[in-house]
PDB file of C-alpha atoms in Angstrom:
ATOM      1  CA  MET P1250     152.223 141.453  54.596  1.00 50.00           C
ATOM      2  CA  ILE P1251     153.452 137.672  56.062  1.00 51.00           C
ATOM      3  CA  ASP P1252     152.822 134.751  53.298  1.00 60.00           C
ATOM      4  CA  ALA P1253     150.613 132.461  54.637  1.00 57.00           C
ATOM      5  CA  ARG P1254     152.287 129.856  53.179  1.00 57.00           C
ATOM      6  CA  LYS P1255     155.188 129.904  55.079  1.00 70.00           C
ATOM      7  CA  SER P1256     155.136 127.318  58.018  1.00 87.00           C
ATOM      8  CA  MET P1257     153.718 129.084  61.457  1.00 88.00           C
ATOM      9  CA  THR P1258     157.138 128.757  62.994  1.00 89.00           C
ATOM     10  CA  GLU P1259     158.354 131.587  60.193  1.00 90.00           C
ATOM     11  CA  ARG P1260     155.264 133.434  60.181  1.00 90.00           C
ATOM     12  CA  MET P1261     155.022 134.129  64.315  1.00 91.00           C
ATOM     13  CA  SER P1262     158.699 134.814  64.060  1.00 92.00           C
ATOM     14  CA  LEU P1263     158.559 136.998  61.464  1.00 89.00           C
ATOM     15  CA  SER P1264     155.827 138.873  62.946  1.00 91.00           C
ATOM     16  CA  ALA P1265     157.575 138.857  66.490  1.00 90.00           C
ATOM     17  CA  LEU P1266     160.240 140.647  64.419  1.00 90.00           C
ATOM     18  CA  ARG P1267     158.004 143.355  63.226  1.00 91.00           C
ATOM     19  CA  LYS P1268     156.487 143.706  66.545  1.00 90.00           C
ATOM     20  CA  PHE P1269     159.277 144.266  68.972  1.00 88.00           C
ATOM     21  CA  ASN P1270     162.272 146.486  69.199  1.00 85.00           C
ATOM     22  CA  THR P1271     165.061 147.809  72.050  1.00 82.00           C
ATOM     23  CA  GLU P1272     162.826 150.591  71.980  1.00 83.00           C
ATOM     24  CA  ASN P1273     159.050 149.182  72.785  1.00 81.00           C
ATOM     25  CA  ALA P1274     160.657 145.649  74.572  1.00 78.00           C
ATOM     26  CA  THR P1275     161.269 145.493  78.204  1.00 86.00           C
ATOM     27  CA  TYR P1276     163.905 143.381  80.104  1.00 91.00           C
ATOM     28  CA  SER P1277     161.126 141.140  81.760  1.00 93.00           C
ATOM     29  CA  TYR P1278     160.676 137.185  81.607  1.00 95.00           C
ATOM     30  CA  LYS P1279     158.348 137.603  78.793  1.00 94.00           C
ATOM     31  CA  SER P1280     161.470 139.001  76.826  1.00 94.00           C
ATOM     32  CA  ALA P1281     163.048 136.249  77.448  1.00 96.00           C
ATOM     33  CA  ILE P1282     161.042 133.305  76.677  1.00 96.00           C
ATOM     34  CA  LEU P1283     160.670 135.580  73.425  1.00 95.00           C
ATOM     35  CA  LEU P1284     164.220 135.343  72.607  1.00 97.00           C
ATOM     36  CA  GLU P1285     165.076 131.584  73.606  1.00 97.00           C
ATOM     37  CA  ALA P1286     162.012 130.713  71.254  1.00 96.00           C
ATOM     38  CA  LEU P1287     163.150 132.691  68.210  1.00 96.00           C
ATOM     39  CA  TYR P1288     166.521 131.388  68.795  1.00 97.00           C
ATOM     40  CA  ARG P1289     165.111 127.918  68.406  1.00 95.00           C
ATOM     41  CA  ALA P1290     162.926 129.417  65.227  1.00 94.00           C
ATOM     42  CA  TYR P1291     166.387 130.340  64.051  1.00 95.00           C
ATOM     43  CA  LYS P1292     167.723 126.931  64.849  1.00 94.00           C
ATOM     44  CA  VAL P1293     164.879 125.264  62.977  1.00 92.00           C
ATOM     45  CA  LEU P1294     164.714 127.531  59.340  1.00 92.00           C
ATOM     46  CA  GLY P1295     168.453 129.022  59.884  1.00 93.00           C
ATOM     47  CA  ASP P1296     167.201 132.438  58.907  1.00 93.00           C
ATOM     48  CA  GLU P1297     170.290 134.653  60.063  1.00 95.00           C
ATOM     49  CA  SER P1298     168.134 137.775  60.096  1.00 94.00           C
ATOM     50  CA  ILE P1299     166.358 136.489  63.694  1.00 95.00           C
ATOM     51  CA  LEU P1300     170.146 135.368  65.286  1.00 96.00           C
ATOM     52  CA  LYS P1301     170.672 139.273  64.583  1.00 96.00           C
ATOM     53  CA  PHE P1302     167.384 139.879  65.736  1.00 95.00           C
ATOM     54  CA  VAL P1303     168.586 138.378  68.962  1.00 97.00           C
ATOM     55  CA  LYS P1304     172.234 139.119  69.527  1.00 97.00           C
ATOM     56  CA  ASP P1305     170.677 142.857  68.912  1.00 95.00           C
ATOM     57  CA  MET P1306     168.207 142.595  71.626  1.00 95.00           C
ATOM     58  CA  LEU P1307     170.466 140.855  74.015  1.00 96.00           C
ATOM     59  CA  ASP P1308     172.905 143.840  73.510  1.00 96.00           C
ATOM     60  CA  HIS P1309     170.908 145.947  74.046  1.00 94.00           C
ATOM     61  CA  TYR P1310     169.978 144.839  77.148  1.00 95.00           C
ATOM     62  CA  VAL P1311     173.701 143.738  78.455  1.00 96.00           C
ATOM     63  CA  PRO P1312     176.052 146.429  77.658  1.00 95.00           C
ATOM     64  CA  GLU P1313     179.859 145.975  77.530  1.00 95.00           C
ATOM     65  CA  ASP P1314     180.949 145.608  81.204  1.00 95.00           C
ATOM     66  CA  GLY P1315     178.392 142.667  81.372  1.00 94.00           C
ATOM     67  CA  VAL P1316     176.083 144.486  84.163  1.00 94.00           C
ATOM     68  CA  VAL P1317     172.295 144.294  82.996  1.00 94.00           C
ATOM     69  CA  LEU P1318     170.162 147.242  82.298  1.00 90.00           C
ATOM     70  CA  THR P1319     167.607 147.703  85.297  1.00 90.00           C
ATOM     71  CA  TYR P1320     168.638 144.197  86.736  1.00 94.00           C
ATOM     72  CA  LYS P1321     168.612 144.538  90.382  1.00 94.00           C
ATOM     73  CA  LEU P1322     170.306 142.253  93.085  1.00 95.00           C
ATOM     74  CA  GLU P1323     168.754 143.234  95.735  1.00 96.00           C
ATOM     75  CA  ALA P1324     165.192 142.688  94.240  1.00 97.00           C
ATOM     76  CA  TYR P1325     166.043 138.883  94.290  1.00 98.00           C
ATOM     77  CA  SER P1326     163.291 138.172  91.989  1.00 98.00           C
ATOM     78  CA  MET P1327     163.457 134.736  90.168  1.00 97.00           C
ATOM     79  CA  ASP P1328     161.835 136.774  86.916  1.00 97.00           C
ATOM     80  CA  GLN P1329     164.987 138.708  86.070  1.00 96.00           C
ATOM     81  CA  VAL P1330     166.854 134.886  86.271  1.00 97.00           C
ATOM     82  CA  ARG P1331     165.142 134.131  82.970  1.00 97.00           C
ATOM     83  CA  MET P1332     166.907 135.878  80.769  1.00 97.00           C
ATOM     84  CA  GLY P1333     170.318 134.107  82.158  1.00 98.00           C
ATOM     85  CA  ASN P1334     169.290 131.054  79.941  1.00 97.00           C
ATOM     86  CA  ILE P1335     169.419 132.699  76.345  1.00 98.00           C
ATOM     87  CA  MET P1336     172.499 134.636  77.103  1.00 98.00           C
ATOM     88  CA  LEU P1337     174.077 131.495  78.346  1.00 98.00           C
ATOM     89  CA  THR P1338     173.715 130.548  75.135  1.00 98.00           C
ATOM     90  CA  MET P1339     174.555 133.617  73.254  1.00 98.00           C
ATOM     91  CA  TYR P1340     177.914 133.676  75.356  1.00 98.00           C
ATOM     92  CA  ASP P1341     178.212 129.656  73.790  1.00 97.00           C
ATOM     93  CA  LEU P1342     177.768 131.097  70.821  1.00 97.00           C
ATOM     94  CA  THR P1343     179.938 133.884  70.489  1.00 97.00           C
ATOM     95  CA  GLY P1344     182.736 133.878  73.406  1.00 97.00           C
ATOM     96  CA  ASP P1345     181.784 137.422  74.027  1.00 98.00           C
ATOM     97  CA  LYS P1346     182.626 138.091  78.221  1.00 97.00           C
ATOM     98  CA  LYS P1347     180.028 140.485  79.225  1.00 98.00           C
ATOM     99  CA  TYR P1348     177.450 137.932  78.237  1.00 98.00           C
ATOM    100  CA  LYS P1349     179.640 135.688  81.097  1.00 98.00           C
ATOM    101  CA  THR P1350     179.812 138.577  83.438  1.00 98.00           C
ATOM    102  CA  ALA P1351     175.731 138.244  83.316  1.00 98.00           C
ATOM    103  CA  VAL P1352     175.017 134.597  83.761  1.00 98.00           C
ATOM    104  CA  ASP P1353     177.866 134.804  86.440  1.00 98.00           C
ATOM    105  CA  MET P1354     175.739 138.049  87.988  1.00 98.00           C
ATOM    106  CA  PHE P1355     172.407 135.480  88.314  1.00 98.00           C
ATOM    107  CA  TYR P1356     174.078 132.568  89.247  1.00 98.00           C
ATOM    108  CA  GLN P1357     175.413 134.901  92.446  1.00 98.00           C
ATOM    109  CA  GLN P1358     171.949 136.116  93.174  1.00 98.00           C
ATOM    110  CA  LEU P1359     170.859 132.190  93.034  1.00 98.00           C
ATOM    111  CA  GLN P1360     173.958 131.499  95.929  1.00 98.00           C
ATOM    112  CA  THR P1361     172.334 134.366  98.098  1.00 98.00           C
ATOM    113  CA  GLN P1362     168.461 134.404  97.201  1.00 98.00           C
ATOM    114  CA  PRO P1363     166.990 134.377 100.270  1.00 98.00           C
ATOM    115  CA  ARG P1364     165.138 130.826 101.758  1.00 99.00           C
ATOM    116  CA  THR P1365     162.006 130.118 103.594  1.00 98.00           C
ATOM    117  CA  PRO P1366     163.011 127.641 106.967  1.00 98.00           C
ATOM    118  CA  SER P1367     162.677 124.451 104.777  1.00 98.00           C
ATOM    119  CA  GLY P1368     165.081 125.574 102.168  1.00 98.00           C
ATOM    120  CA  GLY P1369     162.865 126.628  99.620  1.00 98.00           C
ATOM    121  CA  TYR P1370     163.615 130.255  97.512  1.00 99.00           C
ATOM    122  CA  TRP P1371     161.591 132.575  98.192  1.00 99.00           C
ATOM    123  CA  HIS P1372     160.343 133.738  94.829  1.00 98.00           C
ATOM    124  CA  LYS P1373     161.534 137.555  95.396  1.00 98.00           C
ATOM    125  CA  ILE P1374     162.079 139.856  97.924  1.00 98.00           C
ATOM    126  CA  GLY P1375     158.857 141.729  98.420  1.00 97.00           C
ATOM    127  CA  TYR P1376     157.358 137.739  98.619  1.00 98.00           C
ATOM    128  CA  PRO P1377     159.194 136.395 102.158  1.00 98.00           C
ATOM    129  CA  ASN P1378     158.860 133.010 102.455  1.00 98.00           C
ATOM    130  CA  GLN P1379     156.800 132.305  99.448  1.00 98.00           C
ATOM    131  CA  MET P1380     157.595 129.690  96.624  1.00 99.00           C
ATOM    132  CA  TRP P1381     155.550 130.293  93.902  1.00 98.00           C
ATOM    133  CA  LEU P1382     155.000 127.310  91.009  1.00 98.00           C
ATOM    134  CA  ASP P1383     156.541 130.213  88.659  1.00 96.00           C
ATOM    135  CA  GLY P1384     159.400 130.066  90.065  1.00 98.00           C
ATOM    136  CA  LEU P1385     160.809 126.917  89.517  1.00 98.00           C
ATOM    137  CA  TYR P1386     160.351 127.964  85.762  1.00 98.00           C
ATOM    138  CA  MET P1387     162.129 131.074  85.960  1.00 98.00           C
ATOM    139  CA  GLN P1388     165.472 130.122  87.489  1.00 98.00           C
ATOM    140  CA  ALA P1389     166.225 126.581  87.883  1.00 98.00           C
ATOM    141  CA  PRO P1390     167.113 125.978  83.945  1.00 98.00           C
ATOM    142  CA  PHE P1391     169.392 128.721  83.921  1.00 98.00           C
ATOM    143  CA  LYS P1392     170.436 127.250  86.975  1.00 99.00           C
ATOM    144  CA  VAL P1393     171.162 123.990  85.808  1.00 99.00           C
ATOM    145  CA  SER P1394     172.567 124.676  82.665  1.00 98.00           C
ATOM    146  CA  TYR P1395     175.017 127.080  84.077  1.00 99.00           C
ATOM    147  CA  CYS P1396     175.926 124.483  86.361  1.00 99.00           C
ATOM    148  CA  LYS P1397     176.661 121.809  83.354  1.00 98.00           C
ATOM    149  CA  ARG P1398     178.913 124.345  81.791  1.00 98.00           C
ATOM    150  CA  PHE P1399     180.891 125.928  84.456  1.00 98.00           C
ATOM    151  CA  GLY P1400     180.805 122.821  87.201  1.00 98.00           C
ATOM    152  CA  GLY P1401     179.164 121.930  90.381  1.00 98.00           C
ATOM    153  CA  LEU P1402     176.256 120.040  88.237  1.00 98.00           C
ATOM    154  CA  LYS P1403     175.826 117.291  91.048  1.00 98.00           C
ATOM    155  CA  GLU P1404     175.405 119.622  93.334  1.00 98.00           C
ATOM    156  CA  CYS P1405     173.388 121.621  91.966  1.00 99.00           C
ATOM    157  CA  LEU P1406     170.657 119.394  91.028  1.00 99.00           C
ATOM    158  CA  ASP P1407     170.684 118.174  94.832  1.00 98.00           C
ATOM    159  CA  ASP P1408     169.624 121.760  96.114  1.00 99.00           C
ATOM    160  CA  GLU P1409     166.692 122.213  92.677  1.00 98.00           C
ATOM    161  CA  ILE P1410     165.352 118.695  92.480  1.00 98.00           C
ATOM    162  CA  MET P1411     164.853 119.415  95.895  1.00 98.00           C
ATOM    163  CA  GLN P1412     163.135 122.823  95.508  1.00 98.00           C
ATOM    164  CA  PHE P1413     160.869 120.988  93.085  1.00 99.00           C
ATOM    165  CA  GLU P1414     159.637 118.329  95.772  1.00 99.00           C
ATOM    166  CA  LEU P1415     159.242 120.596  98.158  1.00 99.00           C
ATOM    167  CA  VAL P1416     156.795 123.102  96.328  1.00 99.00           C
ATOM    168  CA  TYR P1417     155.076 119.805  95.002  1.00 99.00           C
ATOM    169  CA  GLU P1418     154.510 119.017  98.349  1.00 98.00           C
ATOM    170  CA  LYS P1419     153.634 122.056  99.821  1.00 99.00           C
ATOM    171  CA  THR P1420     150.601 123.183  96.750  1.00 99.00           C
ATOM    172  CA  LEU P1421     149.728 119.450  96.315  1.00 98.00           C
ATOM    173  CA  ASP P1422     146.161 119.589  96.665  1.00 97.00           C
ATOM    174  CA  ARG P1423     145.258 116.004  97.287  1.00 96.00           C
ATOM    175  CA  CYS P1424     141.267 116.030  96.651  1.00 96.00           C
ATOM    176  CA  THR P1425     142.342 116.768  93.422  1.00 96.00           C
ATOM    177  CA  GLY P1426     146.308 116.121  92.609  1.00 97.00           C
ATOM    178  CA  LEU P1427     146.729 119.431  91.403  1.00 98.00           C
ATOM    179  CA  LEU P1428     149.044 122.213  92.308  1.00 98.00           C
ATOM    180  CA  ARG P1429     147.796 125.251  94.027  1.00 98.00           C
ATOM    181  CA  HIS P1430     149.406 128.476  92.269  1.00 97.00           C
ATOM    182  CA  ALA P1431     151.615 129.575  96.084  1.00 98.00           C
ATOM    183  CA  TRP P1432     152.595 128.465  99.211  1.00 99.00           C
ATOM    184  CA  ASP P1433     153.272 131.130 102.283  1.00 99.00           C
ATOM    185  CA  GLU P1434     155.570 129.121 104.791  1.00 99.00           C
ATOM    186  CA  SER P1435     154.925 131.768 107.494  1.00 98.00           C
ATOM    187  CA  CYS P1436     150.752 131.091 106.824  1.00 98.00           C
ATOM    188  CA  LYS P1437     150.880 135.098 107.051  1.00 97.00           C
ATOM    189  CA  MET P1438     149.564 135.853 103.440  1.00 98.00           C
ATOM    190  CA  PRO P1439     145.976 137.000 103.340  1.00 97.00           C
ATOM    191  CA  TRP P1440     145.306 134.904  99.798  1.00 97.00           C
ATOM    192  CA  CYS P1441     146.645 131.489 101.908  1.00 97.00           C
ATOM    193  CA  GLU P1442     144.786 129.009 103.936  1.00 98.00           C
ATOM    194  CA  PRO P1443     145.757 129.814 107.814  1.00 97.00           C
ATOM    195  CA  ASP P1444     146.926 126.241 108.321  1.00 97.00           C
ATOM    196  CA  THR P1445     148.646 125.131 105.439  1.00 98.00           C
ATOM    197  CA  GLY P1446     150.235 128.200 103.595  1.00 98.00           C
ATOM    198  CA  ARG P1447     148.630 127.394 100.256  1.00 98.00           C
ATOM    199  CA  SER P1448     146.884 129.291  98.200  1.00 97.00           C
ATOM    200  CA  HIS P1449     143.591 128.687  97.569  1.00 95.00           C
ATOM    201  CA  GLU P1450     143.476 129.106  93.798  1.00 93.00           C
ATOM    202  CA  VAL P1451     144.669 126.193  90.815  1.00 96.00           C
ATOM    203  CA  TRP P1452     146.129 128.517  88.068  1.00 95.00           C
ATOM    204  CA  ALA P1453     146.411 126.796  84.943  1.00 96.00           C
ATOM    205  CA  ARG P1454     149.503 128.695  83.893  1.00 95.00           C
ATOM    206  CA  ALA P1455     151.535 128.177  86.941  1.00 96.00           C
ATOM    207  CA  LEU P1456     151.110 124.587  86.677  1.00 97.00           C
ATOM    208  CA  GLY P1457     152.206 125.319  82.980  1.00 96.00           C
ATOM    209  CA  TRP P1458     155.366 126.755  84.700  1.00 97.00           C
ATOM    210  CA  TYR P1459     156.242 124.047  86.610  1.00 98.00           C
ATOM    211  CA  VAL P1460     155.586 121.109  84.312  1.00 98.00           C
ATOM    212  CA  MET P1461     157.744 122.867  81.566  1.00 97.00           C
ATOM    213  CA  ALA P1462     160.335 123.454  84.354  1.00 98.00           C
ATOM    214  CA  LEU P1463     160.327 119.219  84.705  1.00 98.00           C
ATOM    215  CA  ALA P1464     160.219 118.917  80.753  1.00 97.00           C
ATOM    216  CA  ASP P1465     162.871 121.194  80.297  1.00 97.00           C
ATOM    217  CA  LEU P1466     165.492 119.992  83.243  1.00 98.00           C
ATOM    218  CA  LEU P1467     165.138 116.254  81.763  1.00 98.00           C
ATOM    219  CA  GLU P1468     166.665 117.540  78.661  1.00 97.00           C
ATOM    220  CA  ILE P1469     169.499 119.174  80.680  1.00 98.00           C
ATOM    221  CA  ILE P1470     170.275 116.452  82.896  1.00 98.00           C
ATOM    222  CA  PRO P1471     172.914 114.240  81.078  1.00 97.00           C
ATOM    223  CA  ASP P1472     171.435 110.476  81.031  1.00 95.00           C
ATOM    224  CA  GLU P1473     174.506 109.755  82.931  1.00 97.00           C
ATOM    225  CA  PRO P1474     174.639 106.482  85.596  1.00 97.00           C
ATOM    226  CA  GLU P1475     175.548 109.541  88.265  1.00 97.00           C
ATOM    227  CA  TYR P1476     172.555 111.572  87.809  1.00 98.00           C
ATOM    228  CA  ALA P1477     169.962 108.819  87.540  1.00 98.00           C
ATOM    229  CA  ASP P1478     168.805 108.842  91.224  1.00 98.00           C
ATOM    230  CA  HIS P1479     168.343 113.173  89.735  1.00 98.00           C
ATOM    231  CA  ARG P1480     166.046 112.185  87.121  1.00 98.00           C
ATOM    232  CA  ALA P1481     164.151 109.099  88.224  1.00 98.00           C
ATOM    233  CA  ARG P1482     162.562 111.914  91.211  1.00 98.00           C
ATOM    234  CA  LEU P1483     161.776 114.827  88.447  1.00 98.00           C
ATOM    235  CA  LEU P1484     160.331 112.023  86.345  1.00 98.00           C
ATOM    236  CA  LYS P1485     158.554 110.730  89.108  1.00 98.00           C
ATOM    237  CA  LEU P1486     156.854 114.700  89.825  1.00 98.00           C
ATOM    238  CA  ALA P1487     156.219 114.769  86.242  1.00 98.00           C
ATOM    239  CA  SER P1488     154.186 110.935  85.576  1.00 97.00           C
ATOM    240  CA  THR P1489     152.221 111.556  88.567  1.00 98.00           C
ATOM    241  CA  LEU P1490     151.181 114.980  87.645  1.00 98.00           C
ATOM    242  CA  ALA P1491     150.614 113.952  83.550  1.00 96.00           C
ATOM    243  CA  PRO P1492     147.411 111.784  84.199  1.00 97.00           C
ATOM    244  CA  VAL P1493     145.767 114.843  86.773  1.00 97.00           C
ATOM    245  CA  LEU P1494     146.521 117.243  84.190  1.00 96.00           C
ATOM    246  CA  LEU P1495     144.754 115.146  81.343  1.00 96.00           C
ATOM    247  CA  ARG P1496     141.344 114.674  83.908  1.00 96.00           C
ATOM    248  CA  PHE P1497     141.209 118.395  83.908  1.00 96.00           C
ATOM    249  CA  GLN P1498     141.555 119.198  80.109  1.00 95.00           C
ATOM    250  CA  ASP P1499     138.162 120.764  78.559  1.00 94.00           C
ATOM    251  CA  ALA P1500     137.130 118.016  76.072  1.00 93.00           C
ATOM    252  CA  ASP P1501     135.904 120.436  73.881  1.00 95.00           C
ATOM    253  CA  THR P1502     138.394 122.916  73.004  1.00 95.00           C
ATOM    254  CA  GLY P1503     141.571 120.765  74.410  1.00 94.00           C
ATOM    255  CA  MET P1504     142.866 123.353  76.208  1.00 95.00           C
ATOM    256  CA  TRP P1505     142.725 124.190  80.624  1.00 95.00           C
ATOM    257  CA  TRP P1506     140.576 126.474  81.953  1.00 95.00           C
ATOM    258  CA  GLN P1507     142.959 128.964  83.801  1.00 95.00           C
ATOM    259  CA  VAL P1508     141.321 128.175  87.097  1.00 95.00           C
ATOM    260  CA  MET P1509     141.741 124.481  87.146  1.00 93.00           C
ATOM    261  CA  ASP P1510     139.496 123.620  89.932  1.00 86.00           C
ATOM    262  CA  SER P1511     136.488 125.513  89.888  1.00 76.00           C
TER     263      SER P1511
END
């Protein structure tokens, strides 16, 4: 049993360590987010067993040649890039070159990622000309962190903030101020409006990804004059969305319905 007197951070971390291992944890964005959360818990708690768990899991995904297990470049999936965040952290901690090989691979994927005619990243190869709100969280914090670490940050931010502004403009429901889940620039998908390409629904989960991507980038981008315009553009998006989200918050629970506009 986990001691109820421990902090929620410690209790949840210990629970994750007991439930997951290299036998049952698949390579996915969900695993990536779990490992990032555990690393942050380690930073708060100082529990070396948590850090060891994170490293053991990453060592399982990344063999000595740095070629990530089950990773497929040709899938061009945003979801598989999310693991790059914690791998970049582990490279900085250990200096192990296999992690550099892995994050280089993710970065190169983004360099050749298919784009819509307007310049937005496809969500994956199987979703041509589609941008999903989820994709911003899956790739942007990693890409910006990578360029901050290895160079080319300004050019990276120029592109990434264009991605944020483009998907905002194209998914915006002007009646509610909320963002729809996805946008198909070709307007061919059965789920989209034929004239706008927007999906019909507003998903709280997808909007959450988008807002958290904004928050993460504002933490990552240096607060320096060179990047003042980039920060201002992100802050404009965040400050426009925040009061809208509050209007749709459930008064009784403080939570949001998954389908926010029904």
